[in-house]
Amino acid sequence: MNFSRTLLTKLEHAGSVCALTGAGISAESGVPTFRGDNGLWSKFKPEELANFDAFIRNPALVWEWYSYRKKVMRDVRPNPGHEALVSLERMVADFTLITQNVDNLHRRAGNKNVLELHGNIERSYCIDCGRFVHDVVIAEKGRVPACEHCGGLVRPDVVWFGEFLPQEIFADAEQAARRADVFLCIGTSAVVYPAASLSLIAKEAGSYVVEINVERTDLSSRFDETVLGKAGDILPSLIREFRSLKEPHP
Ligand code: BV8
Ligand code: ZN
């Protein structure tokens, strides 16, 4: 795969690199994306299930969706796209990985500086007393987990539509985007805000913004480059080329 001279030069001289990932980077691990054709749940729009009112109205349905996704998570593992970002973190002085994904695959791959904008499906908490409940087990279909301490309703620790993102985490993400010399926008449809605005913030602050996706998105025209293809192919190849620049053969 040949990358633009500009991208490779920018990477070679970058002091700070930032990556923003979406469901597309986990697709090759077998995790269904939100807006692609993902079978069972494609009859629901994410906005219909990933929101507090839907949860209060029908907690069993929302927990059925999350239990299905937690089960999927148990059977999948990081793919070469995730692993390439671990290598990148080791090759760059200042690297920040911002993810919209709640699947924990970046941490499982080995990335350290991970900002989870939308929470993490492996954590849940009681909406009454706030106690965290680790790895909730949903006994059977139609049941919802209750808090052992107060009997309150337990929810997944993820950010739903209409809910604020964790302020601290988003502020750190914004700073990382502003200082990035290179900003990689990987496997996201760029329709969910404020996450999608981070690429534009980076661009405005002077980053070289490169989108990696199997198709162009609404924001492609705002970026410096779009590299079309699978993250699991593109990222390892980009890291190989970058490494050969940084560590020329003896
Ligand atoms: C907020 C966690 C302030 C849960 C998610 C009206 C009222 C309130 C808010 C709004 C409103 N109108 C608009 C908004 C803002 C709203 C929003 O953006 N809506 C959209 C739909 C227009 N945002 C919010 O509500 C946010 N909060 O604004 O708070 C506020 C508060 C109160 C009142 C007003 C404002 C909260 C948003 C967070 C929602 N939670 N997830 C869960 O996961 O269960 S969002 C969900 O979508 C996921 O996090 C996901 O990451 C995110 C984005 O989707 P993508 O990751 O991009 O995945 P997608 O399937 O869409 O695309 C996959 C891409 O990968 C595609 O481009 C595909 O081509 C590509 N791909 C596929 N395979 C590959 C690949 N690329 C590379 N390689 C491959 N192999
Ligand atoms: Zn409780």
mmCIF file of C-alpha atoms and ligand atoms in Angstrom:
data_model
loop_
_atom_site.group_PDB
_atom_site.id
_atom_site.type_symbol
_atom_site.label_atom_id
_atom_site.label_comp_id
_atom_site.label_asym_id
_atom_site.label_seq_id
_atom_site.Cartn_x
_atom_site.Cartn_y
_atom_site.Cartn_z
ATOM 1 C CA MET A 1 0.000 0.000 0.000
ATOM 2 C CA ASN A 2 1.513 3.397 -0.819
ATOM 3 C CA PHE A 3 0.841 6.341 1.427
ATOM 4 C CA SER A 4 1.299 9.965 0.474
ATOM 5 C CA ARG A 5 4.760 11.421 0.995
ATOM 6 C CA THR A 6 3.095 14.171 2.996
ATOM 7 C CA LEU A 7 1.501 11.769 5.475
ATOM 8 C CA LEU A 8 4.732 9.831 5.997
ATOM 9 C CA THR A 9 6.778 13.028 6.406
ATOM 10 C CA LYS A 10 4.219 14.486 8.828
ATOM 11 C CA LEU A 11 4.308 11.264 10.857
ATOM 12 C CA GLU A 12 8.114 11.129 10.772
ATOM 13 C CA HIS A 13 8.380 14.647 12.233
ATOM 14 C CA ALA A 14 5.304 14.458 14.496
ATOM 15 C CA GLY A 15 5.836 15.170 18.181
ATOM 16 C CA SER A 16 2.181 14.525 18.956
ATOM 17 C CA VAL A 17 -0.242 12.108 17.271
ATOM 18 C CA CYS A 18 -3.918 11.535 18.065
ATOM 19 C CA ALA A 19 -6.281 8.814 16.834
ATOM 20 C CA LEU A 20 -10.075 8.893 17.044
ATOM 21 C CA THR A 21 -11.702 5.494 16.502
ATOM 22 C CA GLY A 22 -15.240 4.292 15.913
ATOM 23 C CA ALA A 23 -16.952 0.933 15.459
ATOM 24 C CA GLY A 24 -15.191 0.363 12.128
ATOM 25 C CA ILE A 25 -11.883 -0.514 13.816
ATOM 26 C CA SER A 26 -13.611 -3.339 15.704
ATOM 27 C CA ALA A 27 -15.560 -4.603 12.678
ATOM 28 C CA GLU A 28 -12.731 -6.978 11.683
ATOM 29 C CA SER A 29 -12.789 -8.432 15.200
ATOM 30 C CA GLY A 30 -16.373 -9.465 14.492
ATOM 31 C CA VAL A 31 -18.058 -6.657 16.452
ATOM 32 C CA PRO A 32 -21.064 -5.411 14.433
ATOM 33 C CA THR A 33 -20.962 -1.709 13.588
ATOM 34 C CA PHE A 34 -23.921 0.511 14.437
ATOM 35 C CA ARG A 35 -25.006 1.769 11.100
ATOM 36 C CA GLY A 36 -23.863 -1.006 8.875
ATOM 37 C CA ASP A 37 -25.871 -4.110 8.156
ATOM 38 C CA ASN A 38 -25.479 -5.841 11.501
ATOM 39 C CA GLY A 39 -28.299 -8.330 11.348
ATOM 40 C CA LEU A 40 -30.192 -8.916 14.558
ATOM 41 C CA TRP A 41 -30.285 -5.334 15.780
ATOM 42 C CA SER A 42 -30.434 -3.589 12.401
ATOM 43 C CA LYS A 43 -34.198 -3.153 12.873
ATOM 44 C CA PHE A 44 -33.430 -0.726 15.706
ATOM 45 C CA LYS A 45 -31.592 2.569 15.236
ATOM 46 C CA PRO A 46 -28.875 3.058 17.904
ATOM 47 C CA GLU A 47 -30.646 6.235 18.966
ATOM 48 C CA GLU A 48 -33.761 4.174 19.769
ATOM 49 C CA LEU A 49 -32.002 1.801 22.153
ATOM 50 C CA ALA A 50 -29.045 3.844 23.397
ATOM 51 C CA ASN A 51 -31.116 6.381 25.314
ATOM 52 C CA PHE A 52 -32.281 6.749 28.887
ATOM 53 C CA ASP A 53 -36.017 7.053 28.103
ATOM 54 C CA ALA A 54 -35.953 3.811 26.094
ATOM 55 C CA PHE A 55 -34.185 2.192 29.051
ATOM 56 C CA ILE A 56 -36.745 3.386 31.612
ATOM 57 C CA ARG A 57 -39.598 2.421 29.284
ATOM 58 C CA ASN A 58 -38.244 -1.035 28.525
ATOM 59 C CA PRO A 59 -35.134 -1.935 30.521
ATOM 60 C CA ALA A 60 -35.437 -5.605 29.527
ATOM 61 C CA LEU A 61 -35.176 -4.781 25.781
ATOM 62 C CA VAL A 62 -32.201 -2.455 26.287
ATOM 63 C CA TRP A 63 -30.497 -5.036 28.527
ATOM 64 C CA GLU A 64 -31.167 -7.699 25.889
ATOM 65 C CA TRP A 65 -29.237 -5.551 23.378
ATOM 66 C CA TYR A 66 -26.376 -4.945 25.800
ATOM 67 C CA SER A 67 -26.230 -8.593 26.907
ATOM 68 C CA TYR A 68 -25.997 -9.596 23.257
ATOM 69 C CA ARG A 69 -23.142 -7.109 22.775
ATOM 70 C CA LYS A 70 -21.392 -8.201 26.019
ATOM 71 C CA LYS A 71 -21.620 -11.791 24.815
ATOM 72 C CA VAL A 72 -20.110 -10.778 21.466
ATOM 73 C CA MET A 73 -17.321 -9.040 23.391
ATOM 74 C CA ARG A 74 -16.477 -12.209 25.290
ATOM 75 C CA ASP A 75 -15.854 -14.070 22.018
ATOM 76 C CA VAL A 76 -13.805 -11.445 20.145
ATOM 77 C CA ARG A 77 -10.285 -10.153 20.428
ATOM 78 C CA PRO A 78 -8.264 -7.191 19.130
ATOM 79 C CA ASN A 79 -7.385 -7.286 15.428
ATOM 80 C CA PRO A 80 -4.250 -6.045 13.547
ATOM 81 C CA GLY A 81 -5.808 -2.561 13.364
ATOM 82 C CA HIS A 82 -5.920 -2.340 17.181
ATOM 83 C CA GLU A 83 -2.416 -3.817 17.423
ATOM 84 C CA ALA A 84 -1.019 -1.252 14.978
ATOM 85 C CA LEU A 85 -2.219 1.546 17.281
ATOM 86 C CA VAL A 86 -0.333 -0.093 20.174
ATOM 87 C CA SER A 87 2.847 0.047 18.058
ATOM 88 C CA LEU A 88 2.103 3.657 17.149
ATOM 89 C CA GLU A 89 1.784 4.608 20.822
ATOM 90 C CA ARG A 90 5.253 3.145 21.391
ATOM 91 C CA MET A 91 6.783 4.993 18.433
ATOM 92 C CA VAL A 92 5.511 8.510 19.161
ATOM 93 C CA ALA A 93 6.479 10.724 22.109
ATOM 94 C CA ASP A 94 2.950 11.950 22.716
ATOM 95 C CA PHE A 95 0.134 9.656 21.564
ATOM 96 C CA THR A 96 -3.537 9.848 22.578
ATOM 97 C CA LEU A 97 -6.130 7.272 21.578
ATOM 98 C CA ILE A 98 -9.667 8.646 21.720
ATOM 99 C CA THR A 99 -12.398 6.078 21.175
ATOM 100 C CA GLN A 100 -16.166 6.168 20.771
ATOM 101 C CA ASN A 101 -16.204 2.413 21.196
ATOM 102 C CA VAL A 102 -17.366 0.829 24.435
ATOM 103 C CA ASP A 103 -15.869 -2.585 23.606
ATOM 104 C CA ASN A 104 -12.619 -2.235 25.608
ATOM 105 C CA LEU A 105 -10.620 -3.697 22.694
ATOM 106 C CA HIS A 106 -8.000 -0.896 22.654
ATOM 107 C CA ARG A 107 -7.124 -1.545 26.301
ATOM 108 C CA ARG A 108 -7.138 -5.301 25.708
ATOM 109 C CA ALA A 109 -4.773 -4.751 22.737
ATOM 110 C CA GLY A 110 -2.361 -2.894 25.050
ATOM 111 C CA ASN A 111 -2.891 0.830 24.464
ATOM 112 C CA LYS A 112 -2.298 2.817 27.651
ATOM 113 C CA ASN A 113 -3.479 6.375 26.973
ATOM 114 C CA VAL A 114 -7.093 5.618 25.992
ATOM 115 C CA LEU A 115 -9.898 8.170 26.350
ATOM 116 C CA GLU A 116 -13.282 6.420 26.293
ATOM 117 C CA LEU A 117 -15.721 9.141 25.241
ATOM 118 C CA HIS A 118 -18.811 6.934 25.442
ATOM 119 C CA GLY A 119 -18.008 4.719 28.438
ATOM 120 C CA ASN A 120 -17.332 1.009 28.641
ATOM 121 C CA ILE A 121 -19.794 -1.861 28.268
ATOM 122 C CA GLU A 122 -17.894 -3.939 30.840
ATOM 123 C CA ARG A 123 -18.946 -1.523 33.618
ATOM 124 C CA SER A 124 -22.485 -0.991 34.936
ATOM 125 C CA TYR A 125 -23.900 1.099 37.785
ATOM 126 C CA CYS A 126 -27.028 1.461 39.874
ATOM 127 C CA ILE A 127 -29.112 4.488 38.836
ATOM 128 C CA ASP A 128 -30.341 4.917 42.421
ATOM 129 C CA CYS A 129 -27.290 4.633 44.647
ATOM 130 C CA GLY A 130 -24.604 4.987 41.942
ATOM 131 C CA ARG A 131 -22.698 1.894 43.054
ATOM 132 C CA PHE A 132 -20.691 0.285 40.283
ATOM 133 C CA VAL A 133 -21.477 -3.320 39.421
ATOM 134 C CA HIS A 134 -18.676 -5.156 37.612
ATOM 135 C CA ASP A 135 -19.552 -7.524 34.877
ATOM 136 C CA VAL A 136 -23.244 -7.788 35.397
ATOM 137 C CA VAL A 137 -24.640 -11.190 34.548
ATOM 138 C CA ILE A 138 -28.084 -11.142 33.010
ATOM 139 C CA ALA A 139 -29.655 -14.388 34.168
ATOM 140 C CA GLU A 140 -32.170 -14.881 31.454
ATOM 141 C CA LYS A 141 -34.038 -13.027 28.752
ATOM 142 C CA GLY A 142 -36.497 -10.463 30.074
ATOM 143 C CA ARG A 143 -34.751 -10.041 33.450
ATOM 144 C CA VAL A 144 -32.896 -6.878 34.378
ATOM 145 C CA PRO A 145 -30.095 -6.680 36.959
ATOM 146 C CA ALA A 146 -30.981 -5.081 40.302
ATOM 147 C CA CYS A 147 -28.512 -3.455 42.660
ATOM 148 C CA GLU A 148 -27.499 -5.796 45.511
ATOM 149 C CA HIS A 149 -27.167 -2.841 47.825
ATOM 150 C CA CYS A 150 -30.441 -0.973 47.315
ATOM 151 C CA GLY A 151 -32.433 -2.981 44.783
ATOM 152 C CA GLY A 152 -32.239 -0.100 42.288
ATOM 153 C CA LEU A 153 -32.109 -0.509 38.501
ATOM 154 C CA VAL A 154 -28.611 -1.199 37.115
ATOM 155 C CA ARG A 155 -27.600 0.320 33.745
ATOM 156 C CA PRO A 156 -24.588 -0.077 31.463
ATOM 157 C CA ASP A 157 -21.895 2.551 32.103
ATOM 158 C CA VAL A 158 -22.112 4.000 28.613
ATOM 159 C CA VAL A 159 -23.098 7.478 27.367
ATOM 160 C CA TRP A 160 -26.537 7.376 25.762
ATOM 161 C CA PHE A 161 -27.959 9.838 23.243
ATOM 162 C CA GLY A 162 -28.983 13.030 24.994
ATOM 163 C CA GLU A 163 -26.501 12.380 27.804
ATOM 164 C CA PHE A 164 -23.369 14.419 28.401
ATOM 165 C CA LEU A 165 -19.999 12.876 27.732
ATOM 166 C CA PRO A 166 -17.660 12.636 30.765
ATOM 167 C CA GLN A 167 -16.459 16.269 30.974
ATOM 168 C CA GLU A 168 -12.863 15.526 32.005
ATOM 169 C CA ILE A 169 -12.371 12.897 29.336
ATOM 170 C CA PHE A 170 -13.818 15.092 26.581
ATOM 171 C CA ALA A 171 -11.674 18.040 27.711
ATOM 172 C CA ASP A 172 -8.549 15.842 27.556
ATOM 173 C CA ALA A 173 -9.630 14.641 24.112
ATOM 174 C CA GLU A 174 -10.081 18.220 22.895
ATOM 175 C CA GLN A 175 -6.614 19.192 24.138
ATOM 176 C CA ALA A 176 -5.053 16.145 22.502
ATOM 177 C CA ALA A 177 -6.774 17.037 19.213
ATOM 178 C CA ARG A 178 -5.572 20.636 19.407
ATOM 179 C CA ARG A 179 -1.932 19.698 19.957
ATOM 180 C CA ALA A 180 -1.784 16.833 17.478
ATOM 181 C CA ASP A 181 0.572 17.216 14.507
ATOM 182 C CA VAL A 182 -1.192 14.248 12.892
ATOM 183 C CA PHE A 183 -4.810 13.257 13.645
ATOM 184 C CA LEU A 184 -6.066 9.867 12.405
ATOM 185 C CA CYS A 185 -9.860 9.486 12.162
ATOM 186 C CA ILE A 186 -10.396 5.732 11.942
ATOM 187 C CA GLY A 187 -13.533 3.657 11.245
ATOM 188 C CA THR A 188 -16.184 6.181 12.177
ATOM 189 C CA SER A 189 -19.196 7.398 10.224
ATOM 190 C CA ALA A 190 -18.586 10.815 11.824
ATOM 191 C CA VAL A 191 -22.302 11.393 12.489
ATOM 192 C CA VAL A 192 -22.275 11.371 16.297
ATOM 193 C CA TYR A 193 -21.414 14.618 18.082
ATOM 194 C CA PRO A 194 -19.555 15.956 19.967
ATOM 195 C CA ALA A 195 -17.109 13.087 19.197
ATOM 196 C CA ALA A 196 -17.081 13.842 15.456
ATOM 197 C CA SER A 197 -16.164 17.482 16.151
ATOM 198 C CA LEU A 198 -12.735 16.424 17.444
ATOM 199 C CA SER A 199 -11.422 15.872 13.907
ATOM 200 C CA LEU A 200 -12.584 19.386 12.949
ATOM 201 C CA ILE A 201 -11.018 20.878 16.079
ATOM 202 C CA ALA A 202 -7.752 19.183 15.135
ATOM 203 C CA LYS A 203 -7.983 20.458 11.572
ATOM 204 C CA GLU A 204 -8.658 24.024 12.721
ATOM 205 C CA ALA A 205 -5.687 23.838 15.085
ATOM 206 C CA GLY A 206 -3.401 22.892 12.206
ATOM 207 C CA SER A 207 -3.228 19.082 12.463
ATOM 208 C CA TYR A 208 -2.794 16.992 9.353
ATOM 209 C CA VAL A 209 -6.077 15.041 9.450
ATOM 210 C CA VAL A 210 -6.274 11.662 7.744
ATOM 211 C CA GLU A 211 -9.430 9.576 7.593
ATOM 212 C CA ILE A 212 -9.131 5.780 7.343
ATOM 213 C CA ASN A 213 -12.422 4.153 6.316
ATOM 214 C CA VAL A 214 -13.877 1.685 3.834
ATOM 215 C CA GLU A 215 -16.010 4.509 2.452
ATOM 216 C CA ARG A 216 -16.039 8.311 2.415
ATOM 217 C CA THR A 217 -18.043 10.095 5.123
ATOM 218 C CA ASP A 218 -19.818 13.454 5.556
ATOM 219 C CA LEU A 219 -16.577 14.913 6.874
ATOM 220 C CA SER A 220 -14.185 13.504 4.239
ATOM 221 C CA SER A 221 -14.109 16.792 2.306
ATOM 222 C CA ARG A 222 -12.957 18.616 5.479
ATOM 223 C CA PHE A 223 -9.932 16.361 5.971
ATOM 224 C CA ASP A 224 -6.490 16.438 4.350
ATOM 225 C CA GLU A 225 -6.726 12.854 3.118
ATOM 226 C CA THR A 226 -9.028 9.857 3.086
ATOM 227 C CA VAL A 227 -7.295 6.484 2.800
ATOM 228 C CA LEU A 228 -9.936 4.012 1.639
ATOM 229 C CA GLY A 229 -9.677 0.465 2.929
ATOM 230 C CA LYS A 230 -9.958 -1.703 6.000
ATOM 231 C CA ALA A 231 -8.297 -0.412 9.161
ATOM 232 C CA GLY A 232 -6.890 -3.921 9.748
ATOM 233 C CA ASP A 233 -4.978 -3.662 6.450
ATOM 234 C CA ILE A 234 -4.136 0.037 6.317
ATOM 235 C CA LEU A 235 -2.886 0.617 9.857
ATOM 236 C CA PRO A 236 -0.322 -2.236 9.983
ATOM 237 C CA SER A 237 0.972 -1.181 6.568
ATOM 238 C CA LEU A 238 1.209 2.476 7.657
ATOM 239 C CA ILE A 239 3.134 1.457 10.803
ATOM 240 C CA ARG A 240 5.526 -0.675 8.703
ATOM 241 C CA GLU A 241 6.282 2.267 6.398
ATOM 242 C CA PHE A 242 6.579 4.644 9.345
ATOM 243 C CA ARG A 243 8.959 2.259 11.146
ATOM 244 C CA SER A 244 11.179 1.956 8.072
ATOM 245 C CA LEU A 245 11.500 5.756 8.092
ATOM 246 C CA LYS A 246 12.201 5.953 11.830
ATOM 247 C CA GLU A 247 14.498 2.963 12.026
ATOM 248 C CA PRO A 248 16.161 2.762 8.593
ATOM 249 C CA HIS A 249 17.764 -0.637 7.980
ATOM 250 C CA PRO A 250 21.269 -0.732 9.464
HETATM 251 C C1 BV8 B 1 -24.754 15.059 23.700
HETATM 252 C C2 BV8 B 1 -22.572 4.549 23.458
HETATM 253 C C3 BV8 B 1 -25.079 17.042 24.929
HETATM 254 C C4 BV8 B 1 -23.682 3.617 23.685
HETATM 255 C C5 BV8 B 1 -23.102 6.100 21.651
HETATM 256 C C6 BV8 B 1 -30.939 15.935 20.108
HETATM 257 C C7 BV8 B 1 -30.903 15.843 21.494
HETATM 258 C C8 BV8 B 1 -29.732 15.546 22.167
HETATM 259 C C9 BV8 B 1 -28.563 15.366 21.470
HETATM 260 C C10 BV8 B 1 -28.625 15.457 20.103
HETATM 261 C C11 BV8 B 1 -29.772 15.739 19.404
HETATM 262 N N1 BV8 B 1 -29.490 15.757 18.058
HETATM 263 C C12 BV8 B 1 -28.183 15.470 17.895
HETATM 264 C C13 BV8 B 1 -27.660 15.309 19.122
HETATM 265 C C14 BV8 B 1 -26.338 14.970 19.420
HETATM 266 C C15 BV8 B 1 -26.278 13.447 19.516
HETATM 267 C C16 BV8 B 1 -25.921 12.948 18.138
HETATM 268 O O1 BV8 B 1 -24.797 13.158 17.727
HETATM 269 N N2 BV8 B 1 -26.876 12.313 17.426
HETATM 270 C C17 BV8 B 1 -26.560 11.852 16.076
HETATM 271 C C18 BV8 B 1 -27.202 10.499 15.814
HETATM 272 C C19 BV8 B 1 -27.017 12.938 15.106
HETATM 273 N N3 BV8 B 1 -25.236 13.201 20.468
HETATM 274 C C20 BV8 B 1 -25.542 12.961 21.751
HETATM 275 O O2 BV8 B 1 -26.651 12.823 22.190
HETATM 276 C C21 BV8 B 1 -24.331 12.906 22.666
HETATM 277 N N4 BV8 B 1 -24.553 13.726 23.823
HETATM 278 O O3 BV8 B 1 -24.834 15.639 22.647
HETATM 279 O O4 BV8 B 1 -24.856 15.653 24.934
HETATM 280 C C22 BV8 B 1 -26.551 17.189 25.079
HETATM 281 C C23 BV8 B 1 -27.149 16.655 26.200
HETATM 282 C C24 BV8 B 1 -28.510 16.834 26.362
HETATM 283 C C25 BV8 B 1 -29.255 17.529 25.394
HETATM 284 C C26 BV8 B 1 -28.622 18.040 24.252
HETATM 285 C C27 BV8 B 1 -27.270 17.859 24.076
HETATM 286 C C28 BV8 B 1 -24.093 11.469 23.132
HETATM 287 C C29 BV8 B 1 -23.658 10.637 21.948
HETATM 288 C C30 BV8 B 1 -23.171 9.280 22.454
HETATM 289 C C31 BV8 B 1 -24.185 8.222 22.110
HETATM 290 N N5 BV8 B 1 -23.640 6.922 22.488
HETATM 291 N N6 BV8 B 1 -22.588 4.934 22.051
HETATM 292 C C32 BV8 B 1 -23.422 2.312 23.016
HETATM 293 O O5 BV8 B 1 -22.386 2.133 22.347
HETATM 294 O O6 BV8 B 1 -24.282 1.448 23.205
HETATM 295 S S1 BV8 B 1 -22.952 6.554 20.034
HETATM 296 C C33 BV8 B 1 -22.567 5.248 19.049
HETATM 297 O O7 BV8 B 1 -22.347 5.821 17.743
HETATM 298 C C34 BV8 B 1 -21.269 4.566 19.389
HETATM 299 O O8 BV8 B 1 -20.552 5.142 20.448
HETATM 300 C C35 BV8 B 1 -20.451 4.737 18.144
HETATM 301 O O9 BV8 B 1 -19.134 4.761 18.397
HETATM 302 C C36 BV8 B 1 -20.969 6.046 17.685
HETATM 303 C C37 BV8 B 1 -20.570 6.474 16.335
HETATM 304 O O10 BV8 B 1 -20.774 5.421 15.464
HETATM 305 P P1 BV8 B 1 -19.440 4.850 14.738
HETATM 306 O O11 BV8 B 1 -18.478 4.427 15.788
HETATM 307 O O12 BV8 B 1 -18.979 5.841 13.759
HETATM 308 O O13 BV8 B 1 -20.001 3.545 14.084
HETATM 309 P P2 BV8 B 1 -20.886 3.461 12.762
HETATM 310 O O14 BV8 B 1 -21.463 2.090 12.706
HETATM 311 O O15 BV8 B 1 -21.789 4.663 12.686
HETATM 312 O O16 BV8 B 1 -19.837 3.638 11.575
HETATM 313 C C38 BV8 B 1 -18.829 2.654 11.376
HETATM 314 C C39 BV8 B 1 -17.861 3.256 10.375
HETATM 315 O O17 BV8 B 1 -16.782 2.347 10.183
HETATM 316 C C40 BV8 B 1 -18.487 3.482 9.005
HETATM 317 O O18 BV8 B 1 -18.058 4.740 8.512
HETATM 318 C C41 BV8 B 1 -17.903 2.349 8.159
HETATM 319 O O19 BV8 B 1 -17.721 2.738 6.803
HETATM 320 C C42 BV8 B 1 -16.560 2.148 8.820
HETATM 321 N N7 BV8 B 1 -15.985 0.801 8.704
HETATM 322 C C43 BV8 B 1 -16.649 -0.390 8.712
HETATM 323 N N8 BV8 B 1 -15.758 -1.407 8.641
HETATM 324 C C44 BV8 B 1 -14.516 -0.832 8.605
HETATM 325 C C45 BV8 B 1 -14.661 0.569 8.648
HETATM 326 N N9 BV8 B 1 -13.603 1.407 8.620
HETATM 327 C C46 BV8 B 1 -12.373 0.856 8.553
HETATM 328 N N10 BV8 B 1 -12.163 -0.480 8.521
HETATM 329 C C47 BV8 B 1 -13.203 -1.347 8.542
HETATM 330 N N11 BV8 B 1 -12.975 -2.679 8.501
HETATM 331 ZN ZN ZN B 2 -28.149 0.752 44.305
#
